[in-house]
PDB file of C-alpha atoms in Angstrom:
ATOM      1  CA  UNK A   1      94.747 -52.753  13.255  1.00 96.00           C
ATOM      2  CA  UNK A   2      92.662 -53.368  10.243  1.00 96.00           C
ATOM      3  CA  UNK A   3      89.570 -51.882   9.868  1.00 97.00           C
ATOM      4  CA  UNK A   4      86.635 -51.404   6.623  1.00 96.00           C
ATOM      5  CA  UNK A   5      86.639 -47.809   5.317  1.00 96.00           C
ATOM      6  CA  UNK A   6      84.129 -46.521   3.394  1.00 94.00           C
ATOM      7  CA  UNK A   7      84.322 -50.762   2.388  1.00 93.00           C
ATOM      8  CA  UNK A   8      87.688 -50.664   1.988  1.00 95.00           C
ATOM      9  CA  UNK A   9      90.305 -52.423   3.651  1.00 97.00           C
ATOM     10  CA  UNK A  10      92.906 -49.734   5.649  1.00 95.00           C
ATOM     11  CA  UNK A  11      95.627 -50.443   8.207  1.00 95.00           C
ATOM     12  CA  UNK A  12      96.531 -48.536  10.762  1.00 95.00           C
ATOM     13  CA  UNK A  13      99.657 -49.593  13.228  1.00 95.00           C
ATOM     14  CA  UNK A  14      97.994 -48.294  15.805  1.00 94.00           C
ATOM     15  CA  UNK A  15      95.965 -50.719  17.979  1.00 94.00           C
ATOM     16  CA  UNK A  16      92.839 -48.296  18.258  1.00 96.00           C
ATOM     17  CA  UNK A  17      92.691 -44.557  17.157  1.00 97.00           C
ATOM     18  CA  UNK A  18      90.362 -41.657  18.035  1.00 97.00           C
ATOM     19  CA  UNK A  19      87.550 -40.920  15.467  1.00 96.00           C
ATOM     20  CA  UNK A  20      89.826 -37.386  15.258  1.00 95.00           C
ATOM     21  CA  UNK A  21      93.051 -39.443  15.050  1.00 95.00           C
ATOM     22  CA  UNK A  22      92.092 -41.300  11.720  1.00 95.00           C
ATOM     23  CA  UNK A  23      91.019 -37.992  10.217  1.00 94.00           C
ATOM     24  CA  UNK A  24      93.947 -36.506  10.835  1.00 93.00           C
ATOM     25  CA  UNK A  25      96.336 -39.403   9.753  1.00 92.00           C
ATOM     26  CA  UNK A  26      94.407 -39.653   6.902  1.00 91.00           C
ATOM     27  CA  UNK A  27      94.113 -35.966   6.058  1.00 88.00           C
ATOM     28  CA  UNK A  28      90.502 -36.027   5.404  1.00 87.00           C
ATOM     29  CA  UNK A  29      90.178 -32.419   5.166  1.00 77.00           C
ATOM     30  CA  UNK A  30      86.282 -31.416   4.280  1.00 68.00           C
ATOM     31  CA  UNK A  31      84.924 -30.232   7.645  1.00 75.00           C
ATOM     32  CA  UNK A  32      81.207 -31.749   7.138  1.00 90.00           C
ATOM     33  CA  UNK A  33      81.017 -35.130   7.434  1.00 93.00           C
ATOM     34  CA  UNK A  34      78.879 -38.083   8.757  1.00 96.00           C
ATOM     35  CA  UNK A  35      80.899 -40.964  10.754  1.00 97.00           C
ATOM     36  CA  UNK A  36      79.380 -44.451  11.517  1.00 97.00           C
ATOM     37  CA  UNK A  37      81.233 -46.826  13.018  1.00 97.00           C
ATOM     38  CA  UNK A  38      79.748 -50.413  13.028  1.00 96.00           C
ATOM     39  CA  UNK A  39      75.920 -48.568  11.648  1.00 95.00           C
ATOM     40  CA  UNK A  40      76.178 -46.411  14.819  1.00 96.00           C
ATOM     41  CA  UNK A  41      76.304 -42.072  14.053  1.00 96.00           C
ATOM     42  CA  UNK A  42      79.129 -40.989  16.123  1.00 96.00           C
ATOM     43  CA  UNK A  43      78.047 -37.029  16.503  1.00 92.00           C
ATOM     44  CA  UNK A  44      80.923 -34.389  16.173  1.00 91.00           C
ATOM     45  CA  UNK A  45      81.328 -33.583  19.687  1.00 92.00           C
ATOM     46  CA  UNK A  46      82.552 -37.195  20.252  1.00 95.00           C
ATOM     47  CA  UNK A  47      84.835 -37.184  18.067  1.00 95.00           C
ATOM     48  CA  UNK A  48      87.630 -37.276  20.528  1.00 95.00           C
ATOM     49  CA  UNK A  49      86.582 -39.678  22.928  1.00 97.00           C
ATOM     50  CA  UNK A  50      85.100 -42.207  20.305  1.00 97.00           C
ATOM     51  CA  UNK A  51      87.815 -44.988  19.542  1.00 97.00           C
ATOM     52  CA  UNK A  52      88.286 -47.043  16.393  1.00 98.00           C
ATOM     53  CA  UNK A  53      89.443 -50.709  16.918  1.00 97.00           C
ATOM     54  CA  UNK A  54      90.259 -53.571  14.627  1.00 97.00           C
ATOM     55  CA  UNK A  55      87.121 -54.927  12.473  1.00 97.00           C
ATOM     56  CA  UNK A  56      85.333 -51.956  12.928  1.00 98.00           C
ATOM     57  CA  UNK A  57      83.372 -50.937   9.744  1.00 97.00           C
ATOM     58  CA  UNK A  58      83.531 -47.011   9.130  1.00 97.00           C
ATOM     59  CA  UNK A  59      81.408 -44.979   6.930  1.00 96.00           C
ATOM     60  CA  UNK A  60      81.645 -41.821   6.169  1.00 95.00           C
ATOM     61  CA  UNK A  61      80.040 -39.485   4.035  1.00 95.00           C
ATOM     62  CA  UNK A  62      80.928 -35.858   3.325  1.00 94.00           C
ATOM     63  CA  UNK A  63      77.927 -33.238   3.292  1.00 96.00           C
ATOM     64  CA  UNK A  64      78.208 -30.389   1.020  1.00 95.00           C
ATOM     65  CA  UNK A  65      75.890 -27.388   0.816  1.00 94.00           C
ATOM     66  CA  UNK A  66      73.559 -27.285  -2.110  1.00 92.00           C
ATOM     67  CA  UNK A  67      69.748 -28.637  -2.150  1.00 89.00           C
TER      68      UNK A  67
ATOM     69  CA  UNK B  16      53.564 -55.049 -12.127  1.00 93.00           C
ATOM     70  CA  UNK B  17      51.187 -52.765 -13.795  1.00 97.00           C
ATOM     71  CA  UNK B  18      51.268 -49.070 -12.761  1.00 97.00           C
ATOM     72  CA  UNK B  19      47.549 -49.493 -11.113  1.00 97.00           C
ATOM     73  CA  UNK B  20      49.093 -51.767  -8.779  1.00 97.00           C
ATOM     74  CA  UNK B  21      51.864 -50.072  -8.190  1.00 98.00           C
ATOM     75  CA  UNK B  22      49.745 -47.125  -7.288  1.00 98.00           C
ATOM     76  CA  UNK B  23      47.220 -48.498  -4.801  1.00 98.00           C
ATOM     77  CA  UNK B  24      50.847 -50.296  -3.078  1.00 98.00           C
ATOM     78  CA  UNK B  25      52.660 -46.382  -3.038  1.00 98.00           C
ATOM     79  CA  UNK B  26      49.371 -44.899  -1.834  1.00 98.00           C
ATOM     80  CA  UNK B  27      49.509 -46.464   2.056  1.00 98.00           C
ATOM     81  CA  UNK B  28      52.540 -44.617   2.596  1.00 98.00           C
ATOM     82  CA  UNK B  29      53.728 -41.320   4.216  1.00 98.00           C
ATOM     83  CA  UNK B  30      56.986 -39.666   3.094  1.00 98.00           C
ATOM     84  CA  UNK B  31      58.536 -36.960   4.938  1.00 98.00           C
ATOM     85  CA  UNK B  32      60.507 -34.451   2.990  1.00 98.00           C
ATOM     86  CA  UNK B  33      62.746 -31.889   4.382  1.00 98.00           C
ATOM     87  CA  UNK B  34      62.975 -28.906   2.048  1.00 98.00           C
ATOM     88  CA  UNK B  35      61.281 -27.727  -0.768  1.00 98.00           C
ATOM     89  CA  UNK B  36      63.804 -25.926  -2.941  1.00 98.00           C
ATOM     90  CA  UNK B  37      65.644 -27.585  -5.956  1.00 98.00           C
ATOM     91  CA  UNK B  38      66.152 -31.028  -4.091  1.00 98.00           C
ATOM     92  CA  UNK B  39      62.336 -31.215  -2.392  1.00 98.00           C
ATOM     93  CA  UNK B  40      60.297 -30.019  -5.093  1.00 98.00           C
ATOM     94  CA  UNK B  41      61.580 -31.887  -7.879  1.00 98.00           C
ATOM     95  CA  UNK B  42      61.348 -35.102  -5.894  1.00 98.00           C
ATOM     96  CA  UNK B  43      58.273 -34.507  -4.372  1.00 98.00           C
ATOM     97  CA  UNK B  44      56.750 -33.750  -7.844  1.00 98.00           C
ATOM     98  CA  UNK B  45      58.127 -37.638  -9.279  1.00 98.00           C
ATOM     99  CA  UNK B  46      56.853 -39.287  -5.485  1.00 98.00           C
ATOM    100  CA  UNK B  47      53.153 -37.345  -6.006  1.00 98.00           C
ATOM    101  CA  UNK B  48      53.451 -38.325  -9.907  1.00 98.00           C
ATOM    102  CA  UNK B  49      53.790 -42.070  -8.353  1.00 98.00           C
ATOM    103  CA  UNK B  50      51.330 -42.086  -6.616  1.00 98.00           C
ATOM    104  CA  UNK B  51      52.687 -41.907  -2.873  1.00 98.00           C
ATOM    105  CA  UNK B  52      49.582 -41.174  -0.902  1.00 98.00           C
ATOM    106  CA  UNK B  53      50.806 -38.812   1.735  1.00 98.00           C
ATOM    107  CA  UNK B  54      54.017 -35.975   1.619  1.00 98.00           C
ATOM    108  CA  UNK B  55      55.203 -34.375   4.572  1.00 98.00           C
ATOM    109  CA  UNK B  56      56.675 -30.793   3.480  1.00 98.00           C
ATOM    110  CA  UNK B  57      58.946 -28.601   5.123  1.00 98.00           C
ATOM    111  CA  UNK B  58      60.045 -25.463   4.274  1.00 98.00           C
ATOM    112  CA  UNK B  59      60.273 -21.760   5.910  1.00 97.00           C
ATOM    113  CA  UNK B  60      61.133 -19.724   2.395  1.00 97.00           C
ATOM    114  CA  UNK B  61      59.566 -17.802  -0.442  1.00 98.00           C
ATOM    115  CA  UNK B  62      59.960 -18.237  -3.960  1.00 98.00           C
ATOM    116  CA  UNK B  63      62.467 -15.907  -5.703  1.00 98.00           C
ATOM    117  CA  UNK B  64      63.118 -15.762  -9.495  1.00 98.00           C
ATOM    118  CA  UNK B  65      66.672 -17.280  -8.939  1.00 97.00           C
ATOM    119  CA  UNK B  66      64.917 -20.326  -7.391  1.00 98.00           C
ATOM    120  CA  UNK B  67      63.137 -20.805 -11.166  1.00 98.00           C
ATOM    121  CA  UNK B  68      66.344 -22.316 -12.188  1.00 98.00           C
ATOM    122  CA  UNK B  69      66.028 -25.856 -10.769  1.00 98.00           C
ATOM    123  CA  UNK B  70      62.527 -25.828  -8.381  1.00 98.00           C
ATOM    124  CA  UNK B  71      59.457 -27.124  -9.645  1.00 98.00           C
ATOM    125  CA  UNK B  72      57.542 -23.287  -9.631  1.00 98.00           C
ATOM    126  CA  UNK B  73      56.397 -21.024 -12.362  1.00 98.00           C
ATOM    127  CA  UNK B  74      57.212 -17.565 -12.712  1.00 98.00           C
ATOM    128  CA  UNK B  75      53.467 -16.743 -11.371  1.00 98.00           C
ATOM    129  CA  UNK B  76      54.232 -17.973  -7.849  1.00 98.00           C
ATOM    130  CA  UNK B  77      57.176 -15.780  -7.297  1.00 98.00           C
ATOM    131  CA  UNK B  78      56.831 -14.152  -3.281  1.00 98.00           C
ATOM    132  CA  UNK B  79      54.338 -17.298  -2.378  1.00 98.00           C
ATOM    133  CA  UNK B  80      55.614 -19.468   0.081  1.00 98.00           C
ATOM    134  CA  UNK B  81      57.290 -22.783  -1.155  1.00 98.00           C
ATOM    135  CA  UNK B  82      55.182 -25.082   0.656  1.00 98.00           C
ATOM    136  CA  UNK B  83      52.055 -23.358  -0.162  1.00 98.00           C
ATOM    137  CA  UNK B  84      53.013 -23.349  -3.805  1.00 98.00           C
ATOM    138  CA  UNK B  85      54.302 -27.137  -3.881  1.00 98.00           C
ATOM    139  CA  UNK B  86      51.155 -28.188  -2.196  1.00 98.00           C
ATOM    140  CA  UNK B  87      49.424 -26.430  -5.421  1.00 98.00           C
ATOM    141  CA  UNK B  88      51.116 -28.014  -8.215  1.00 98.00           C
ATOM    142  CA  UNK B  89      50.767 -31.295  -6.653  1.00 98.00           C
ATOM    143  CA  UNK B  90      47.020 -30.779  -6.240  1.00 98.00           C
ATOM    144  CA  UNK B  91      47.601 -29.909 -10.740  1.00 98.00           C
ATOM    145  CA  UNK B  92      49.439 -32.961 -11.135  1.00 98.00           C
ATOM    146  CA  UNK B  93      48.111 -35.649  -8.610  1.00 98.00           C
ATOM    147  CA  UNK B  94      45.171 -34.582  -6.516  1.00 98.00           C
ATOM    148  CA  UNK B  95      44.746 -38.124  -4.773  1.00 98.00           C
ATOM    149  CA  UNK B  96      48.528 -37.276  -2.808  1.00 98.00           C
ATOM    150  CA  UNK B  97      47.735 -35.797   0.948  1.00 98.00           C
ATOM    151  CA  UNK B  98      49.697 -33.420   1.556  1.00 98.00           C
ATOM    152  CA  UNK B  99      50.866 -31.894   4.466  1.00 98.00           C
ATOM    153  CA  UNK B 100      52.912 -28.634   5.009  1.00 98.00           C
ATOM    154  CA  UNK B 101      55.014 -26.905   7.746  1.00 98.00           C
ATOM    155  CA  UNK B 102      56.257 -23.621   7.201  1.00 97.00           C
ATOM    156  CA  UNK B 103      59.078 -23.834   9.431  1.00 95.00           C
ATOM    157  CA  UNK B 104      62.601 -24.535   9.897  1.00 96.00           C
ATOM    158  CA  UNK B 105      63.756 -27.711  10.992  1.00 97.00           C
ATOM    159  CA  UNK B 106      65.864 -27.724  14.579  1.00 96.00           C
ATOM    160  CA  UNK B 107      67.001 -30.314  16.935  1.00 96.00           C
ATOM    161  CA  UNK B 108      63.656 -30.017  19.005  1.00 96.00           C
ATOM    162  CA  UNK B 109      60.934 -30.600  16.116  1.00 97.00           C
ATOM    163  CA  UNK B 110      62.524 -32.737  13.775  1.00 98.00           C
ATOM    164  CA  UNK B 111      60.579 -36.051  15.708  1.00 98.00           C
ATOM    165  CA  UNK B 112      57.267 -34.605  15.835  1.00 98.00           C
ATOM    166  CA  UNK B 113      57.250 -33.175  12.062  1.00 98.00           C
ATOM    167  CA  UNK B 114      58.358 -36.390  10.432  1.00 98.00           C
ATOM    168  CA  UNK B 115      56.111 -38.858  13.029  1.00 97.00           C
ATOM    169  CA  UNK B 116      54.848 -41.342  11.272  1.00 98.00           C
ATOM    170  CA  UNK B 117      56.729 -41.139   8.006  1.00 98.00           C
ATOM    171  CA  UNK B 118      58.077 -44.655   6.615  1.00 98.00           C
ATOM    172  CA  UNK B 119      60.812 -42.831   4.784  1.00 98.00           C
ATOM    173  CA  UNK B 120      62.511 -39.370   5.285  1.00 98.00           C
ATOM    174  CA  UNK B 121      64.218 -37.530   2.294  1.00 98.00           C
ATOM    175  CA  UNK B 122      66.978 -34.553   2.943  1.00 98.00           C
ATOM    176  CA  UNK B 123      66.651 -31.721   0.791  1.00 98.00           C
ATOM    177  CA  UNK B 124      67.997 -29.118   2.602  1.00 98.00           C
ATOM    178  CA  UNK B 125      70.380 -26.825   1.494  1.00 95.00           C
ATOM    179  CA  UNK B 126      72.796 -25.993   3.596  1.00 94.00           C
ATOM    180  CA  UNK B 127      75.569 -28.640   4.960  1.00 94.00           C
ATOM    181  CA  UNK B 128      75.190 -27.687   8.763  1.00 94.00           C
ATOM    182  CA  UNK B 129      71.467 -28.384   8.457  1.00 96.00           C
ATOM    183  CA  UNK B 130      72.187 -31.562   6.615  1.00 97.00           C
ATOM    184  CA  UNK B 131      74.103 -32.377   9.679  1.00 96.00           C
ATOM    185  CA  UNK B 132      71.345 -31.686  12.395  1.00 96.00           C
ATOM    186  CA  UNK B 133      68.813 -33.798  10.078  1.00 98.00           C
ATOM    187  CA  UNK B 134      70.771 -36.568   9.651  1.00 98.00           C
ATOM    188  CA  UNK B 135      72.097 -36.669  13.672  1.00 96.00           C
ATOM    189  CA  UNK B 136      68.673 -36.120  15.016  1.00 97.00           C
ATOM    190  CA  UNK B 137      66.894 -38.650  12.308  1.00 98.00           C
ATOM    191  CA  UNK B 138      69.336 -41.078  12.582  1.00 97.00           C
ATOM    192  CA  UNK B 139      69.674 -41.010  16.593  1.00 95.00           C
ATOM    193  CA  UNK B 140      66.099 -40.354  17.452  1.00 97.00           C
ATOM    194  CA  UNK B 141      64.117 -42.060  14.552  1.00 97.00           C
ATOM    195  CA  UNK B 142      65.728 -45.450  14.610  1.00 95.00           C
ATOM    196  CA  UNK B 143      65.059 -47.725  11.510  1.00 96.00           C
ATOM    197  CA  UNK B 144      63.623 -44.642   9.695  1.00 98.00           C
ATOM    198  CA  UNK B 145      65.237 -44.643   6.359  1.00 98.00           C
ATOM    199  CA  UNK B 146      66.936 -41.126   5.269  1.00 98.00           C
ATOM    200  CA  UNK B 147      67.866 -40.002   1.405  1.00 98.00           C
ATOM    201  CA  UNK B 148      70.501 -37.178   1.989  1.00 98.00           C
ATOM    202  CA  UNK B 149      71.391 -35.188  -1.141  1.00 98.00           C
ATOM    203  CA  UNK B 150      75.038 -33.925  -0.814  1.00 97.00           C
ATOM    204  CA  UNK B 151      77.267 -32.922  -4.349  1.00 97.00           C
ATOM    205  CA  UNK B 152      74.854 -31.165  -7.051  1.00 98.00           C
ATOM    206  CA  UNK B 153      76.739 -28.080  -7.923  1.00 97.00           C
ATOM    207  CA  UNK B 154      77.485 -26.973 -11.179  1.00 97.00           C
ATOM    208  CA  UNK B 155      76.882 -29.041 -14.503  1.00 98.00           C
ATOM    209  CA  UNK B 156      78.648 -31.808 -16.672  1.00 98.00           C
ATOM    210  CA  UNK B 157      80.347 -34.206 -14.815  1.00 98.00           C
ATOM    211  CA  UNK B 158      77.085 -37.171 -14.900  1.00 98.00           C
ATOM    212  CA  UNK B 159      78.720 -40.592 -13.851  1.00 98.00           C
ATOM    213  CA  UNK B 160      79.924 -38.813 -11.024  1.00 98.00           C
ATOM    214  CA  UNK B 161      76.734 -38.726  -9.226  1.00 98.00           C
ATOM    215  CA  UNK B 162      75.616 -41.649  -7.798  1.00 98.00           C
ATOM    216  CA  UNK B 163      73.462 -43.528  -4.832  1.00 97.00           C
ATOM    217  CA  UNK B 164      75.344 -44.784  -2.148  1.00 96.00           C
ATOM    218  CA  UNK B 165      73.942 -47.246   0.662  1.00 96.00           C
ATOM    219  CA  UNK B 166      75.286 -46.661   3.864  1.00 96.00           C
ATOM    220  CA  UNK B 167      73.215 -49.155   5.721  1.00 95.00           C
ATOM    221  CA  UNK B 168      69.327 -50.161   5.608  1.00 96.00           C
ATOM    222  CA  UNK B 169      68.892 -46.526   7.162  1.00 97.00           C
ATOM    223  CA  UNK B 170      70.954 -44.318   5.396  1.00 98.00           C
ATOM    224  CA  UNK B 171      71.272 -43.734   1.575  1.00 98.00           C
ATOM    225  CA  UNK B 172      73.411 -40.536   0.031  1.00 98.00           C
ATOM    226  CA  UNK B 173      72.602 -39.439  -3.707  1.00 98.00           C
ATOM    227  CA  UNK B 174      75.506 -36.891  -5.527  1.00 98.00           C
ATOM    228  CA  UNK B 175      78.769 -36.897  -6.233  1.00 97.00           C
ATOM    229  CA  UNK B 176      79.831 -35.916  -2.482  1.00 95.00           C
ATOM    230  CA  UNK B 177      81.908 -33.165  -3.688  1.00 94.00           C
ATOM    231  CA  UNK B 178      80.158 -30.423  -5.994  1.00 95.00           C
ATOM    232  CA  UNK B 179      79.887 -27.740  -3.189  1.00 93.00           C
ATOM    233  CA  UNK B 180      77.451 -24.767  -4.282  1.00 95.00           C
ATOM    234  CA  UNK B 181      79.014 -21.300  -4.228  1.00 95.00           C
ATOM    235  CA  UNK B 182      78.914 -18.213  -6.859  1.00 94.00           C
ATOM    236  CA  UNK B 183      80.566 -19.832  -9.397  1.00 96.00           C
ATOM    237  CA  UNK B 184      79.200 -23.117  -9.238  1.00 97.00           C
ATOM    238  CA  UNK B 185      75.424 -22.666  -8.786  1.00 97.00           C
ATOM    239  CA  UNK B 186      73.051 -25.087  -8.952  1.00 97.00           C
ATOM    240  CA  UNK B 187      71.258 -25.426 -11.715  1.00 97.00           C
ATOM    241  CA  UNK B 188      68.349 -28.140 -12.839  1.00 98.00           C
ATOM    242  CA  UNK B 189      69.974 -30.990 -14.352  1.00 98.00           C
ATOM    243  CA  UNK B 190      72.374 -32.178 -11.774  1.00 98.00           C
ATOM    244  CA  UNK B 191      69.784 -30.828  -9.476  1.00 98.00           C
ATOM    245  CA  UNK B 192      66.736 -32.658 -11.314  1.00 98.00           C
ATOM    246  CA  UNK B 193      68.946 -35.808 -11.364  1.00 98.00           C
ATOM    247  CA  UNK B 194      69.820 -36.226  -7.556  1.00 98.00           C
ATOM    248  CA  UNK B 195      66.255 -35.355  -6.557  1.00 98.00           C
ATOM    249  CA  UNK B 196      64.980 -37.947  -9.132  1.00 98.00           C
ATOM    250  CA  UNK B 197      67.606 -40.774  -7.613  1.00 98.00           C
ATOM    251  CA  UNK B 198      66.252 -39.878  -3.901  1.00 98.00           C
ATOM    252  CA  UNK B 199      62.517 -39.896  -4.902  1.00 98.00           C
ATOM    253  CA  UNK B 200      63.741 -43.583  -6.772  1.00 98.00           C
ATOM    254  CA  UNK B 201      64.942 -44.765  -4.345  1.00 98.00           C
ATOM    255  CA  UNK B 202      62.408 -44.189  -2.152  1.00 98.00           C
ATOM    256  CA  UNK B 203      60.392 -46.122  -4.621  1.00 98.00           C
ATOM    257  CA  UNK B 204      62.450 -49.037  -4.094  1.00 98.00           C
ATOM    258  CA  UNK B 205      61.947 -49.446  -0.248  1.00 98.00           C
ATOM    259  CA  UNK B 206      58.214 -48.104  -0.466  1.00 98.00           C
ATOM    260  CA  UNK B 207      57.768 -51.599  -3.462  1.00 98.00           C
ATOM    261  CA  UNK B 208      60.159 -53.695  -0.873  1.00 97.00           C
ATOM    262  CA  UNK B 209      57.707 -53.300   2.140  1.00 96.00           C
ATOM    263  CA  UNK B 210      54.680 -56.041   1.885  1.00 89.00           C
TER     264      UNK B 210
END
């Protein structure tokens, strides 16, 4: 599948992943992070039961401490 | 468009801001300086010395409480801006209530797990509320790297997404003053964009 990341293209040869799936094939490794998928907040606890599938448009953003 | 204009346009809004240390004061200080006619301000902290690094305070309202104090130097610098104040801290359950009624909500909170509940319960609960999150201010140097990202219409993240704060890399007030000053513009932007 091919799917928008952060805007940019990425391929996966899975057909669909796990929200926890493409962070770990990716190794996205900062622990605070925001996930969208298609404009919609996908909250942490559903991070194994949300799936990614082809076309989706993910954006993430990474929250660090400091204000 | 001349700044009168601009000012009587800013001055039918409500902004909700979440924090008043390094992040909330400085950009509450540039929205009140616009003109924006009503700040919502959260906060449940006191001024310490430390905090005179990057927050808009002075050394004479060390031990007040931020909120009390930012409502002050507002009232110095633009005492047409309404502002309101909570002393509290933001959870899950009052998040909705505080911010009722704002058109836009800026983060300026300062640690990441709080970041987290604001943006979840904003984002999920407040639909079609716009929300500035700060994240990536630590430390100094290092300009281009901060930046203003739109995720959608509803979400907009100002830093460089990296800079975590810790002992070594403090933050201090320019890369502080810089990412408060691109939330409070870009709050600008959608506050000129709505007729």
């Amino acid at each position: 599948m091919k799917i928008l990341l952060n805007n940019r293209e990425e391929e996966f040869k899975e057909e669909s992943i796990t929200v926890n799936e493409m962070l770990i094939l990716k190794k996205f490794s900062f622990k605070m992070r925001i996930i969208k998928i298609n404009g919609t907040l996908i909250s942490k606890e559903k991070y194994n039961t949300t799936f990614i599938h082809d076309g989706d448009d993910v954006q993430m953003l990474y929250l660090m401490s400091g204000g | 468009m001349r700044f009168s204009e601009i000012k009587t346009h800013l001055s039918k809004f409500r902004v909700g801001i979440a924090g008043a240390g390094g992040l909330g004061s400085n950009c509450a200080v540039a929205l009140a300086r616009c003109g924006v006619g009503t700040l919502v301000i959260t906060d449940f902290d006191i001024i310490e010395e430390l905090n005179l690094n990057r927050q808009y305070y002075f050394t004479d309202q060390i031990g007040l409480m931020k909120t009390v104090a930012l409502k002050e130097n507002i009232a110095h610098i633009n005492p047409e801006v309404f502002v309101i104040i909570h002393q509290m801290k933001l959870d899950r359950t009052n998040i909705t209530e505080i911010f009722s009624g704002c058109n836009i909500i800026v983060e300026a909170l300062d640690s990441s797990a709080m970041k987290e509940i604001l943006i979840e319960t904003v984002q999920i609960k407040m639909p079609g509320i716009p929300l500035i999150v700060g994240s990536g201010m630590a430390g100094w140097g290092k300009t281009n790297d901060i930046i203003s990202r739109k995720i959608d219409d509803t979400l907009y993240v100002c830093g460089d997404e990296y800079s975590e704060i810790s002992d070594d890399l403090p933050p201090i007030a320019p890369r502080v003053g810089i990412v408060a000053s691109m939330q409070a513009n870009i709050v600008i932007e959608l506050l000129m964009n709505i007729k």
